[in-house]
Tab-separated table of C-alpha atoms in Angstrom:
chain	number	residue	atom	x	y	z
T	374	MET	CA	73.647	-123.825	-5.174
T	375	ILE	CA	75.715	-126.263	-3.063
T	376	TYR	CA	77.650	-127.262	-6.195
T	377	LEU	CA	78.578	-123.626	-6.798
T	378	LEU	CA	79.985	-123.465	-3.282
T	379	VAL	CA	82.073	-126.580	-3.911
T	380	LEU	CA	83.324	-125.237	-7.225
T	381	SER	CA	84.154	-121.846	-5.767
T	382	PHE	CA	86.809	-123.469	-3.584
T	383	PHE	CA	88.770	-124.170	-6.739
T	384	LEU	CA	87.762	-121.203	-8.915
T	385	ARG	CA	87.616	-118.107	-6.800
T	386	GLU	CA	90.878	-118.571	-4.905
T	387	GLU	CA	93.060	-118.883	-8.013
T	388	THR	CA	95.808	-116.328	-8.448
T	389	ILE	CA	98.087	-115.257	-11.243
T	390	GLY	CA	101.109	-113.573	-9.822
T	391	SER	CA	99.740	-111.327	-7.113
T	392	SER	CA	96.395	-110.655	-8.758
T	393	SER	CA	93.277	-112.749	-8.263
T	394	PHE	CA	90.846	-113.752	-10.963
T	395	CYS	CA	87.414	-115.259	-10.864
T	396	PHE	CA	84.906	-116.701	-13.294
T	397	SER	CA	81.572	-115.315	-14.223
T	398	HIS	CA	78.425	-116.983	-12.970
T	399	GLY	CA	77.796	-118.286	-16.498
T	400	GLU	CA	81.241	-119.871	-16.708
T	401	ASP	CA	80.734	-121.475	-13.292
T	402	LEU	CA	77.479	-122.962	-14.574
T	403	GLN	CA	79.171	-124.155	-17.766
T	404	ILE	CA	81.650	-126.210	-15.746
T	405	LEU	CA	78.862	-127.545	-13.536
T	406	LYS	CA	76.872	-128.503	-16.610
T	407	ARG	CA	79.782	-130.465	-18.039
T	408	CYS	CA	80.200	-132.258	-14.695
T	409	SER	CA	76.462	-133.048	-14.534
T	410	GLY	CA	76.427	-131.866	-10.935
T	411	PHE	CA	78.514	-134.813	-9.661
T	412	PRO	CA	80.386	-133.456	-6.593
T	413	ILE	CA	83.221	-135.972	-7.033
T	414	VAL	CA	83.718	-134.889	-10.665
T	415	ILE	CA	83.675	-131.220	-9.636
T	416	GLU	CA	86.278	-131.953	-6.957
T	417	VAL	CA	88.588	-133.939	-9.200
T	418	VAL	CA	88.270	-131.693	-12.268
T	419	GLY	CA	88.670	-128.567	-10.155
T	420	SER	CA	91.673	-130.040	-8.383
T	421	SER	CA	93.389	-130.891	-11.676
T	422	LEU	CA	92.954	-127.309	-12.901
T	423	LYS	CA	93.761	-125.574	-9.637
T	424	GLY	CA	96.934	-123.526	-9.888
T	425	GLN	CA	96.866	-123.496	-13.704
T	426	PRO	CA	97.123	-120.204	-15.633
T	427	LEU	CA	93.940	-118.341	-16.538
T	428	HIS	CA	94.149	-119.268	-20.220
T	429	ILE	CA	94.040	-122.969	-19.326
T	430	TRP	CA	90.831	-122.453	-17.372
T	431	LYS	CA	89.289	-120.272	-20.076
T	432	GLY	CA	90.313	-122.708	-22.781
T	433	GLN	CA	88.711	-125.605	-20.944
T	434	VAL	CA	85.452	-123.686	-20.483
T	435	GLU	CA	85.432	-122.617	-24.138
T	436	SER	CA	86.076	-126.188	-25.250
T	437	TRP	CA	83.145	-127.427	-23.216
T	438	SER	CA	80.881	-124.606	-24.383
T	439	GLN	CA	81.230	-125.850	-27.979
T	440	GLU	CA	79.763	-129.212	-26.975
T	441	SER	CA	76.013	-129.422	-26.686
T	442	SER	CA	75.794	-132.575	-24.561
T	443	THR	CA	76.631	-133.201	-20.919
T	444	ILE	CA	78.639	-136.070	-19.541
T	445	LEU	CA	75.647	-138.363	-19.301
T	446	ASP	CA	73.918	-137.368	-22.539
T	447	ASN	CA	76.560	-138.864	-24.809
T	448	PRO	CA	77.349	-142.553	-24.300
T	449	ASP	CA	80.809	-141.940	-25.703
T	450	SER	CA	81.448	-139.158	-23.192
T	451	THR	CA	81.061	-140.680	-19.752
T	452	VAL	CA	81.786	-139.529	-16.233
T	453	LEU	CA	85.018	-141.483	-16.490
T	454	ASP	CA	85.983	-139.400	-19.513
T	455	ARG	CA	85.784	-136.255	-17.418
T	456	LEU	CA	87.916	-137.830	-14.705
T	457	GLN	CA	90.484	-139.010	-17.241
T	458	PRO	CA	92.414	-135.692	-17.500
T	459	SER	CA	93.059	-135.795	-13.770
T	460	PHE	CA	94.625	-139.215	-14.200
T	461	ASN	CA	96.653	-138.024	-17.182
T	462	ALA	CA	98.053	-135.141	-15.136
T	463	LEU	CA	99.606	-137.503	-12.580
T	464	LYS	CA	103.288	-138.373	-12.586
T	465	SER	CA	104.034	-141.907	-13.768
T	466	ASN	CA	104.663	-143.277	-10.257
T	467	LEU	CA	101.368	-141.863	-8.971
T	468	LYS	CA	99.528	-143.305	-11.971
T	469	GLU	CA	100.703	-146.774	-10.975
T	470	CYS	CA	99.666	-146.220	-7.372
T	471	PHE	CA	96.249	-144.910	-8.398
T	472	LEU	CA	95.641	-147.973	-10.581
T	473	ASP	CA	96.517	-150.235	-7.640
T	474	MET	CA	93.558	-148.837	-5.698
T	475	GLY	CA	91.202	-150.756	-8.005
T	476	LEU	CA	92.329	-153.993	-6.350
T	477	PHE	CA	90.326	-153.217	-3.221
T	478	LEU	CA	86.604	-153.719	-2.798
T	479	GLU	CA	84.003	-151.062	-3.440
T	480	ASP	CA	83.380	-148.836	-0.394
T	481	GLN	CA	86.202	-150.572	1.469
T	482	LYS	CA	87.868	-148.717	4.327
T	483	ILE	CA	91.504	-149.629	3.835
T	484	ARG	CA	94.180	-149.179	6.452
T	485	ALA	CA	96.995	-147.140	4.979
T	486	SER	CA	99.520	-149.685	6.263
T	487	VAL	CA	98.114	-152.306	3.833
T	488	ILE	CA	98.696	-150.079	0.821
T	489	ILE	CA	102.125	-148.915	1.950
T	490	ASP	CA	103.271	-152.500	2.556
T	491	ILE	CA	102.357	-153.402	-1.023
T	492	TRP	CA	103.996	-150.332	-2.537
T	493	MET	CA	107.203	-150.735	-0.559
T	494	GLU	CA	107.736	-154.239	-1.905
T	495	LEU	CA	106.569	-153.620	-5.476
T	496	TYR	CA	108.098	-150.220	-6.104
T	497	GLY	CA	110.804	-149.941	-3.472
T	498	LYS	CA	114.474	-150.439	-4.111
T	499	GLY	CA	115.563	-153.042	-1.606
T	500	ASN	CA	116.452	-152.033	1.935
T	501	THR	CA	116.637	-148.339	1.033
T	502	SER	CA	112.869	-148.131	0.487
T	503	SER	CA	111.182	-145.796	2.983
T	504	HIS	CA	107.581	-145.839	4.166
T	505	VAL	CA	107.716	-142.027	4.226
T	506	VAL	CA	107.940	-141.958	0.414
T	507	TYR	CA	104.793	-144.039	-0.027
T	508	MET	CA	102.884	-142.124	2.613
T	509	LYS	CA	103.643	-139.040	0.535
T	510	TYR	CA	102.158	-140.830	-2.495
T	511	LEU	CA	98.918	-141.245	-0.556
T	512	ASP	CA	99.025	-137.584	0.444
T	513	ASP	CA	99.619	-136.573	-3.178
T	514	LEU	CA	96.659	-138.612	-4.431
T	515	ALA	CA	94.490	-137.213	-1.652
T	516	SER	CA	95.489	-133.659	-2.568
T	517	GLN	CA	94.164	-134.358	-6.063
T	518	HIS	CA	90.905	-135.657	-4.556
T	519	LEU	CA	91.591	-139.108	-6.034
T	520	LEU	CA	91.193	-140.713	-2.612
T	521	LYS	CA	90.473	-139.632	0.964
T	522	LEU	CA	92.528	-140.053	4.123
T	523	ILE	CA	90.650	-140.448	7.407
T	524	PRO	CA	92.720	-140.286	10.626
T	525	LEU	CA	91.491	-142.361	13.550
T	526	GLY	CA	93.584	-140.628	16.159
T	527	ARG	CA	96.285	-138.092	16.793
T	528	ASN	CA	99.062	-140.465	15.825
T	529	GLU	CA	101.593	-138.657	13.625
T	530	HIS	CA	102.529	-141.908	11.897
T	531	GLU	CA	105.608	-142.187	14.049
T	532	ASP	CA	108.073	-144.857	13.001
T	533	GLY	CA	105.954	-146.075	10.116
T	534	TYR	CA	102.801	-146.875	12.074
T	535	TYR	CA	99.800	-146.298	9.788
T	536	ASN	CA	97.109	-148.492	11.355
T	537	GLU	CA	95.318	-145.374	12.576
T	538	LEU	CA	94.835	-143.969	9.097
T	539	LEU	CA	92.049	-145.144	6.793
T	540	VAL	CA	91.963	-144.750	3.014
T	541	THR	CA	88.702	-144.581	1.082
T	542	GLN	CA	87.929	-143.960	-2.565
T	543	HIS	CA	84.793	-142.885	-4.396
T	544	ASP	CA	83.190	-145.646	-6.478
T	545	LEU	CA	83.632	-143.643	-9.695
T	546	LEU	CA	87.356	-143.268	-9.073
T	547	ARG	CA	87.673	-146.971	-8.360
T	548	GLU	CA	85.864	-147.658	-11.627
T	549	LEU	CA	88.319	-145.401	-13.418
T	550	SER	CA	91.310	-147.327	-12.050
T	551	ILE	CA	89.753	-150.661	-13.054
T	552	HIS	CA	88.801	-149.293	-16.471
T	553	LYS	CA	92.365	-148.110	-17.115
T	554	SER	CA	93.779	-151.488	-16.095
T	555	GLU	CA	91.358	-153.351	-18.354
T	556	LEU	CA	92.500	-151.364	-21.391
T	557	GLU	CA	95.607	-153.547	-21.392
T	558	THR	CA	95.384	-156.948	-23.021
T	559	ILE	CA	95.032	-159.932	-20.717
T	560	LEU	CA	98.651	-160.890	-21.413
T	561	GLU	CA	99.981	-157.393	-20.690
T	562	ARG	CA	97.846	-156.568	-17.681
T	563	LYS	CA	99.787	-155.716	-14.512
T	564	ARG	CA	96.708	-155.976	-12.277
T	565	LEU	CA	93.882	-158.476	-12.318
T	566	ASN	CA	90.640	-158.585	-10.313
T	567	LEU	CA	88.866	-161.932	-10.103
T	568	GLU	CA	85.410	-162.216	-8.553
T	569	ILE	CA	84.214	-165.732	-7.764
T	570	HIS	CA	80.464	-166.066	-7.172
T	571	GLU	CA	79.724	-169.181	-5.125
T	572	ASP	CA	82.072	-171.660	-6.858
T	573	ASP	CA	81.653	-170.262	-10.357
T	574	TYR	CA	85.067	-169.341	-11.774
T	575	PRO	CA	85.808	-167.039	-14.692
T	576	LEU	CA	87.388	-168.832	-17.629
T	577	MET	CA	91.175	-168.961	-17.110
T	578	ASP	CA	92.718	-170.846	-20.021
T	579	HIS	CA	96.091	-169.096	-19.909
T	580	PRO	CA	98.671	-168.159	-17.261
T	581	VAL	CA	98.039	-165.011	-15.235
T	582	LYS	CA	100.741	-162.512	-16.173
T	583	ALA	CA	99.737	-159.848	-13.643
T	584	ARG	CA	102.046	-158.645	-10.859
T	585	LEU	CA	99.090	-157.824	-8.610
T	586	LEU	CA	96.196	-160.234	-8.206
T	587	SER	CA	93.000	-159.652	-6.217
T	588	ILE	CA	90.577	-162.554	-5.681
T	589	SER	CA	87.207	-161.899	-4.050
T	590	THR	CA	84.840	-164.650	-2.885
T	591	GLY	CA	81.396	-164.576	-1.269
T	592	ASP	CA	80.012	-166.082	1.926
T	593	SER	CA	78.900	-169.283	0.132
T	594	PHE	CA	82.332	-170.043	-1.291
T	595	THR	CA	83.430	-173.596	-0.359
T	596	SER	CA	87.180	-173.213	-1.083
T	597	SER	CA	86.875	-175.577	-4.050
T	598	TRP	CA	89.714	-173.957	-5.919
T	599	VAL	CA	90.624	-174.622	-9.528
T	600	LYS	CA	94.223	-174.741	-10.633
T	601	MET	CA	95.712	-171.416	-11.691
T	602	ASP	CA	99.128	-170.571	-13.086
T	603	CYS	CA	100.342	-167.237	-11.653
T	604	PRO	CA	104.113	-167.127	-12.185
T	605	ASN	CA	104.515	-163.332	-12.000
T	606	VAL	CA	102.282	-162.410	-9.063
T	607	GLU	CA	104.165	-160.361	-6.462
T	608	ALA	CA	101.215	-159.100	-4.414
T	609	LEU	CA	98.149	-161.251	-3.676
T	610	LEU	CA	95.026	-159.799	-2.062
T	611	LEU	CA	92.361	-162.284	-0.949
T	612	ASN	CA	88.954	-160.828	0.007
T	613	LEU	CA	86.704	-163.374	1.676
T	614	SER	CA	83.380	-163.510	3.479
T	615	SER	CA	82.892	-167.186	4.370
T	616	SER	CA	83.354	-168.640	7.858
T	617	ASN	CA	85.799	-171.309	6.629
T	618	TYR	CA	88.500	-170.561	4.102
T	619	ALA	CA	91.261	-172.793	2.809
T	620	LEU	CA	94.120	-171.129	0.991
T	621	PRO	CA	94.469	-172.357	-2.605
T	622	ASP	CA	97.280	-174.818	-3.325
T	623	PHE	CA	98.352	-172.807	-6.355
T	624	ILE	CA	99.803	-170.142	-4.044
T	625	ALA	CA	102.738	-172.510	-3.590
T	626	THR	CA	103.666	-171.927	-7.245
T	627	MET	CA	103.883	-168.132	-6.871
T	628	LYS	CA	107.636	-168.056	-6.464
T	629	LYS	CA	107.780	-164.272	-6.949
T	630	LEU	CA	105.147	-163.521	-4.291
T	631	LYS	CA	106.305	-160.805	-1.884
T	632	VAL	CA	103.110	-159.616	-0.181
T	633	LEU	CA	100.089	-161.613	0.956
T	634	VAL	CA	97.039	-159.775	2.316
T	635	ILE	CA	94.003	-161.735	3.517
T	636	ILE	CA	90.983	-159.695	4.619
T	637	ASN	CA	87.738	-161.190	5.882
T	638	HIS	CA	84.732	-158.948	5.193
T	639	GLY	CA	82.174	-161.312	6.733
T	640	HIS	CA	80.366	-160.779	10.024
T	641	ASP	CA	82.166	-163.617	11.831
T	642	LEU	CA	85.789	-164.590	12.022
T	643	ALA	CA	86.918	-166.975	9.297
T	644	LYS	CA	88.803	-170.141	10.168
T	645	LEU	CA	91.885	-170.077	7.959
T	646	THR	CA	93.431	-173.376	6.871
T	647	ASN	CA	96.071	-174.749	4.487
T	648	LEU	CA	98.681	-172.205	5.537
T	649	SER	CA	101.300	-174.809	4.668
T	650	CYS	CA	101.095	-173.671	1.029
T	651	LEU	CA	103.070	-170.585	2.096
T	652	SER	CA	106.078	-172.598	3.241
T	653	SER	CA	107.697	-172.866	-0.194
T	654	LEU	CA	107.693	-169.180	-1.175
T	655	PRO	CA	111.292	-167.911	-1.194
T	656	ASN	CA	110.472	-164.206	-1.652
T	657	LEU	CA	107.501	-163.756	0.682
T	658	LYS	CA	108.308	-160.630	2.725
T	659	ARG	CA	105.011	-159.484	4.246
T	660	ILE	CA	101.930	-161.307	5.512
T	661	ARG	CA	98.826	-159.497	6.727
T	662	LEU	CA	95.798	-161.329	8.110
T	663	GLU	CA	92.589	-159.560	9.134
T	664	LYS	CA	89.647	-161.024	11.029
T	665	VAL	CA	90.665	-164.688	10.780
T	666	SER	CA	91.080	-167.493	13.275
T	667	ILE	CA	94.490	-169.167	13.382
T	668	THR	CA	97.005	-170.261	15.986
T	669	LEU	CA	100.265	-168.464	16.521
T	670	LEU	CA	101.922	-171.844	16.168
T	671	ASP	CA	100.688	-171.885	12.553
T	672	ILE	CA	102.814	-168.825	11.869
T	673	LEU	CA	105.906	-170.308	13.443
T	674	GLN	CA	105.566	-173.547	11.503
T	675	LEU	CA	105.689	-171.666	8.196
T	676	GLN	CA	109.433	-171.350	8.818
T	677	ARG	CA	109.656	-168.454	6.382
T	678	GLY	CA	113.207	-167.217	6.530
T	679	SER	CA	112.419	-164.397	4.083
T	680	LEU	CA	109.525	-162.901	6.105
T	681	LYS	CA	110.173	-159.285	7.185
T	682	LYS	CA	106.788	-158.179	8.541
T	683	LEU	CA	103.842	-160.016	10.089
T	684	SER	CA	100.560	-158.151	10.700
T	685	LEU	CA	97.633	-159.730	12.563
T	686	VAL	CA	94.529	-157.543	12.892
T	687	MET	CA	91.279	-158.540	14.632
T	688	CYS	CA	92.432	-162.172	14.702
T	689	ARG	CA	91.646	-164.951	17.154
T	690	PHE	CA	94.421	-167.293	18.266
T	691	GLY	CA	92.926	-169.623	20.848
T	692	GLU	CA	95.285	-170.858	23.552
T	693	VAL	CA	98.922	-169.943	23.160
T	694	SER	CA	100.949	-173.106	22.577
T	695	HIS	CA	104.266	-173.774	24.294
T	696	ASP	CA	104.840	-177.169	22.650
T	697	SER	CA	107.139	-176.199	19.802
T	698	LYS	CA	110.426	-175.404	21.509
T	699	GLU	CA	112.237	-177.770	19.182
T	700	ILE	CA	112.005	-175.155	16.404
T	701	ASP	CA	114.990	-172.823	16.198
T	702	VAL	CA	113.195	-169.490	15.789
T	703	SER	CA	116.390	-167.564	15.108
T	704	LYS	CA	116.835	-169.639	11.939
T	705	THR	CA	113.229	-170.141	10.792
T	706	LEU	CA	112.321	-166.424	11.121
T	707	LEU	CA	115.780	-164.990	10.702
T	708	SER	CA	114.682	-161.926	8.679
T	709	LEU	CA	111.557	-160.931	10.655
T	710	GLN	CA	111.888	-157.273	11.666
T	711	GLU	CA	108.340	-156.216	12.505
T	712	ILE	CA	105.347	-157.814	14.245
T	713	ASP	CA	102.085	-155.895	14.391
T	714	ILE	CA	99.205	-157.305	16.468
T	715	ASP	CA	96.145	-155.052	16.638
T	716	TYR	CA	92.624	-155.502	18.030
T	717	CYS	CA	93.201	-159.181	18.841
T	718	TYR	CA	90.888	-159.353	21.822
T	719	ASP	CA	91.594	-162.919	23.016
T	720	LEU	CA	95.369	-162.469	23.231
T	721	ASP	CA	96.200	-162.682	26.932
T	722	GLU	CA	99.885	-163.584	26.615
T	723	LEU	CA	102.536	-163.628	23.940
T	724	PRO	CA	103.923	-166.952	22.719
T	725	TYR	CA	107.471	-167.656	23.860
T	726	TRP	CA	108.878	-167.663	20.337
T	727	ILE	CA	108.325	-163.930	19.794
T	728	SER	CA	111.053	-163.310	22.376
T	729	GLU	CA	113.413	-165.436	20.279
T	730	VAL	CA	113.052	-163.454	17.069
T	731	VAL	CA	116.392	-161.753	17.646
T	732	SER	CA	116.156	-159.849	14.340
T	733	LEU	CA	113.017	-157.996	15.512
T	734	LYS	CA	113.174	-154.181	15.382
T	735	THR	CA	109.520	-153.218	15.883
T	736	LEU	CA	106.974	-154.917	18.125
T	737	SER	CA	103.484	-153.398	18.139
T	738	ILE	CA	100.779	-154.906	20.332
T	739	THR	CA	97.857	-152.491	20.393
T	740	ASN	CA	94.203	-152.561	21.459
T	741	CYS	CA	94.594	-156.069	22.900
T	742	ASN	CA	92.405	-155.733	25.980
T	743	LYS	CA	93.175	-159.111	27.567
T	744	LEU	CA	96.949	-158.822	27.420
T	745	SER	CA	98.071	-158.687	31.043
T	746	LYS	CA	101.807	-159.264	30.859
T	747	LEU	CA	104.815	-159.562	28.605
T	748	PRO	CA	107.246	-162.471	28.839
T	749	GLU	CA	110.428	-161.991	30.869
T	750	ALA	CA	112.372	-163.185	27.845
T	751	ILE	CA	111.448	-160.027	25.951
T	752	GLY	CA	114.802	-158.688	27.123
T	753	ASN	CA	116.404	-160.979	24.538
T	754	LEU	CA	115.272	-158.685	21.713
T	755	SER	CA	118.536	-156.775	21.639
T	756	LYS	CA	117.819	-155.161	18.236
T	757	LEU	CA	114.366	-153.882	19.176
T	758	GLU	CA	113.986	-150.153	18.420
T	759	VAL	CA	110.228	-149.637	18.792
T	760	LEU	CA	107.965	-151.157	21.463
T	761	ARG	CA	104.354	-150.077	21.031
T	762	LEU	CA	101.815	-151.257	23.622
T	763	SER	CA	99.119	-148.609	23.342
T	764	SER	CA	95.568	-149.288	24.555
T	765	CYS	CA	96.383	-152.606	26.225
T	766	ILE	CA	94.219	-151.641	29.186
T	767	ASN	CA	94.912	-154.718	31.364
T	768	LEU	CA	98.687	-154.557	31.097
T	769	SER	CA	99.800	-153.893	34.677
T	770	GLU	CA	103.584	-153.724	34.372
T	771	LEU	CA	106.548	-154.201	32.076
T	772	PRO	CA	109.033	-156.946	32.943
T	773	GLU	CA	112.258	-155.816	34.592
T	774	THR	CA	114.157	-157.373	31.694
T	775	THR	CA	112.950	-154.478	29.544
T	776	GLU	CA	116.065	-152.665	30.749
T	777	ARG	CA	118.113	-154.963	28.473
T	778	LEU	CA	116.544	-153.548	25.288
T	779	SER	CA	119.694	-151.553	24.635
T	780	ASN	CA	118.615	-150.291	21.177
T	781	LEU	CA	115.097	-149.180	22.157
T	782	GLN	CA	114.363	-145.675	20.854
T	783	PHE	CA	110.573	-145.344	21.174
T	784	LEU	CA	108.265	-146.691	23.880
T	785	ASP	CA	104.512	-146.205	23.492
T	786	ILE	CA	102.410	-147.080	26.551
T	787	SER	CA	99.616	-144.587	25.874
T	788	HIS	CA	96.133	-145.556	27.062
T	789	CYS	CA	97.484	-148.464	29.135
T	790	LEU	CA	95.051	-147.621	31.917
T	791	GLY	CA	96.098	-150.482	34.190
T	792	LEU	CA	99.853	-149.870	34.010
T	793	ARG	CA	101.160	-149.362	37.557
T	794	LYS	CA	104.911	-148.974	37.121
T	795	LEU	CA	107.865	-148.964	34.785
T	796	PRO	CA	110.959	-151.141	35.277
T	797	LEU	CA	113.186	-149.876	38.097
T	798	GLU	CA	116.244	-149.602	35.860
T	799	ILE	CA	114.562	-148.156	32.790
T	800	GLY	CA	117.207	-145.455	32.946
T	801	LYS	CA	119.656	-147.917	31.414
T	802	LEU	CA	117.917	-147.475	28.046
T	803	GLN	CA	120.348	-144.818	26.866
T	804	LYS	CA	119.020	-144.814	23.297
T	805	LEU	CA	115.433	-144.176	24.389
T	806	LYS	CA	114.494	-140.784	22.934
T	807	LYS	CA	110.680	-140.817	22.770
T	808	MET	CA	107.912	-141.964	25.065
T	809	SER	CA	104.160	-141.684	24.656
T	810	MET	CA	102.167	-142.150	27.839
T	811	ARG	CA	98.798	-140.458	27.528
T	812	ASP	CA	96.233	-141.846	29.994
T	813	CYS	CA	98.865	-143.530	32.172
T	814	TYR	CA	98.063	-141.548	35.287
T	815	ARG	CA	98.483	-144.571	37.606
T	816	CYS	CA	101.977	-145.361	36.410
T	817	GLU	CA	104.866	-144.793	38.852
T	818	LEU	CA	108.116	-143.493	37.421
T	819	PRO	CA	111.320	-144.866	38.999
T	820	ASP	CA	114.178	-142.534	39.915
T	821	SER	CA	116.332	-144.034	37.187
T	822	VAL	CA	114.460	-142.027	34.517
T	823	ASN	CA	116.815	-139.208	35.511
T	824	ASN	CA	119.454	-141.011	33.476
T	825	LEU	CA	117.496	-140.720	30.227
T	826	GLU	CA	119.053	-137.945	28.152
T	827	ASN	CA	117.331	-135.878	25.453
T	828	LEU	CA	113.985	-137.550	26.154
T	829	THR	CA	110.735	-136.323	24.604
T	830	VAL	CA	107.553	-137.401	26.398
T	831	LYS	CA	103.996	-137.027	25.127
T	832	CYS	CA	101.481	-136.731	27.953
T	833	ASP	CA	98.006	-135.478	28.636
T	834	GLU	CA	96.667	-133.402	31.501
T	835	GLY	CA	96.383	-136.484	33.714
T	836	THR	CA	99.972	-137.680	33.312
T	837	VAL	CA	102.068	-134.554	32.859
T	838	PHE	CA	102.356	-134.135	36.648
T	839	LEU	CA	104.279	-137.435	36.873
T	840	TRP	CA	107.265	-135.775	35.228
T	841	GLU	CA	107.277	-132.485	37.124
T	842	ARG	CA	109.653	-133.689	39.829
T	843	PHE	CA	112.234	-134.790	37.274
T	844	LYS	CA	112.452	-131.477	35.420
T	845	PRO	CA	115.213	-129.908	37.586
T	846	LYS	CA	117.676	-132.742	36.911
T	847	MET	CA	116.610	-133.621	33.348
T	848	LYS	CA	117.755	-130.463	31.584
T	849	ASN	CA	116.995	-131.823	28.114
T	850	LEU	CA	113.592	-133.243	28.970
T	851	THR	CA	110.852	-132.155	26.566
T	852	ILE	CA	107.259	-132.656	27.692
T	853	THR	CA	104.441	-132.251	25.172
T	854	GLU	CA	101.013	-132.014	26.756
T	855	GLU	CA	98.166	-132.974	24.434
T	856	GLU	CA	94.447	-132.629	24.936
T	857	THR	CA	92.302	-135.740	25.230
T	858	GLU	CA	91.196	-136.727	21.755
T	859	HIS	CA	87.597	-137.439	20.802
T	860	ASN	CA	87.631	-138.733	17.252
T	861	LEU	CA	84.307	-139.819	15.773
T	862	ASN	CA	86.177	-141.475	12.905
T	863	LEU	CA	86.764	-144.402	15.273
T	864	LEU	CA	83.132	-145.300	14.722
T	865	LEU	CA	84.081	-146.309	11.186
T	866	LEU	CA	85.952	-149.318	12.552
T	867	SER	CA	82.991	-150.486	14.602
T	868	CYS	CA	80.865	-150.453	11.450
T	869	GLU	CA	83.113	-152.880	9.585
C-alpha cells in the first residue's frame, strides 16, 4: 500500500489542459509490478513521466502489460534498464553531470561545493562560468529524483557558499552512472574509477585517457604507488582511509589537471605527504583537502601561481609557522581568489601569508572554534568582497584594520557567540550591502554604522534589538528577523 501512495504523487496529480486524469487501480498495480516495488525506481520512473500527455502514460502501461516478466525475473531486463529512460530524457549537459556522480563512493554524503568546483572547471567557459548555473544542474537532477539535496542550515547559498548543502545518491543510481560510463571503451572513457585493495593494483598497461579519475584506497594501503600515465586527467578525486598517505609521483605528469579533491573517509585524520608533486602543474585551479593533517606552510610552498581556490575542511595544521617571510606571496599565489577553511578545530590564528594574498576576493573561516583573532594585516586585502566568519565562537573582535576592506560587500559573523564589538569605523565600508549576525547578541555596534547605505541585515530575535536605535537615521536599512534554526540534518556530519 505504501508504494501506491508514493506512485500516486506522480499519477493522480497529472493534468491535461485544465482537466485532471487518473489511472485505474489495475494500471497503478501494473506500473508497480514492472518496478518490482523498488521505491527508487517508482520515484525515478514516475518523475520521468510526470507532466507527459495521457497517451504517453497509457502507452507505457500497455507496453509493460504485454511483458510477462518483472524487472528482476529477466536477467536481460534489470532495474538499471527501468532507470535508463530517465537518463535518456536528460539534456546532454545533465547527462554528463549525472555520469560524474559515479566518481564518488557508495553512500557518500558529498558537499555540493565539491561537485560544483569540478563542474565549473570542466564545463565552464573561463572566467564567465557561474556557480549559479551548476547549482541549477544539481537542482534539475534532484527534481528528477536522480539525486537528493540535504540542507544543513538556512543558508541560501549566498555568494557561492555551498558547504551547508549535502548531495546523496541512491546506490542503484550510482550503479547506473558507472554502468553507462563503462559502456565506452577503455580508450574512449571520459571517467575512470580505480579501486586499490591493499596494494593490489588493477592492470594498467596503457595510458589513462579519462578526463576524470577517481582512485579509492583502503585503510591498509601503504602508498606504494605504481607508475601511471594520465595525460588527459583534468579532475582527480582521491578517496583514502589510511592514517598516512603519500601523494603519487605521477600526479606531477598530469599537466592538464585543474581540480584536485582529497577526501579521507577513515576514522582518524590522515597525515598527507609528498605535496611537492603538485608544484609543477601549470593548470591546477582548485585544491580541496578533507580530514587530513598538513601545515599551512605546505600550501604556501607549493607556489602555485594558477591556484584560484583553496578549500580545507576538517583539517589539522599544527602550529602556525611564521618562518617563511622570504616567499613573495603576491607572486607565488597571484591568482588565488578564494580560501575556504571549515571545521578546522585546532586553528587558533591565521598564518601571516593569508593577509598578503592581495588577489583574494572571498575568505571563509567557519566552524573554527579555537580561532580567537584575525591578523591586523587583514586590512591589506583590498580586493576582498566576502568575509565569512560564521560559528567561530571564540572570536572576540575584528581588527580595526577591517575598515580598510574597501571592496567588502558581505560580512557574515553569525553564531560568533563571543564577538563583543565591531570596528569603530566600520561605517567606512561603503560597498558593504549585506550582513548576517544571528546569535551575536553580545556584539556592540559603533555609531559609524549610520554611514552604511542600503544595508540588509539578517538577525534573530536576540540580535534584532541592536539595530533598533539606528532605524531613524538609516532610511534604507532592511532588517530580516529569522527564527532560530534547529536542523537535524546536521547530525549527518557527526556520523561521517
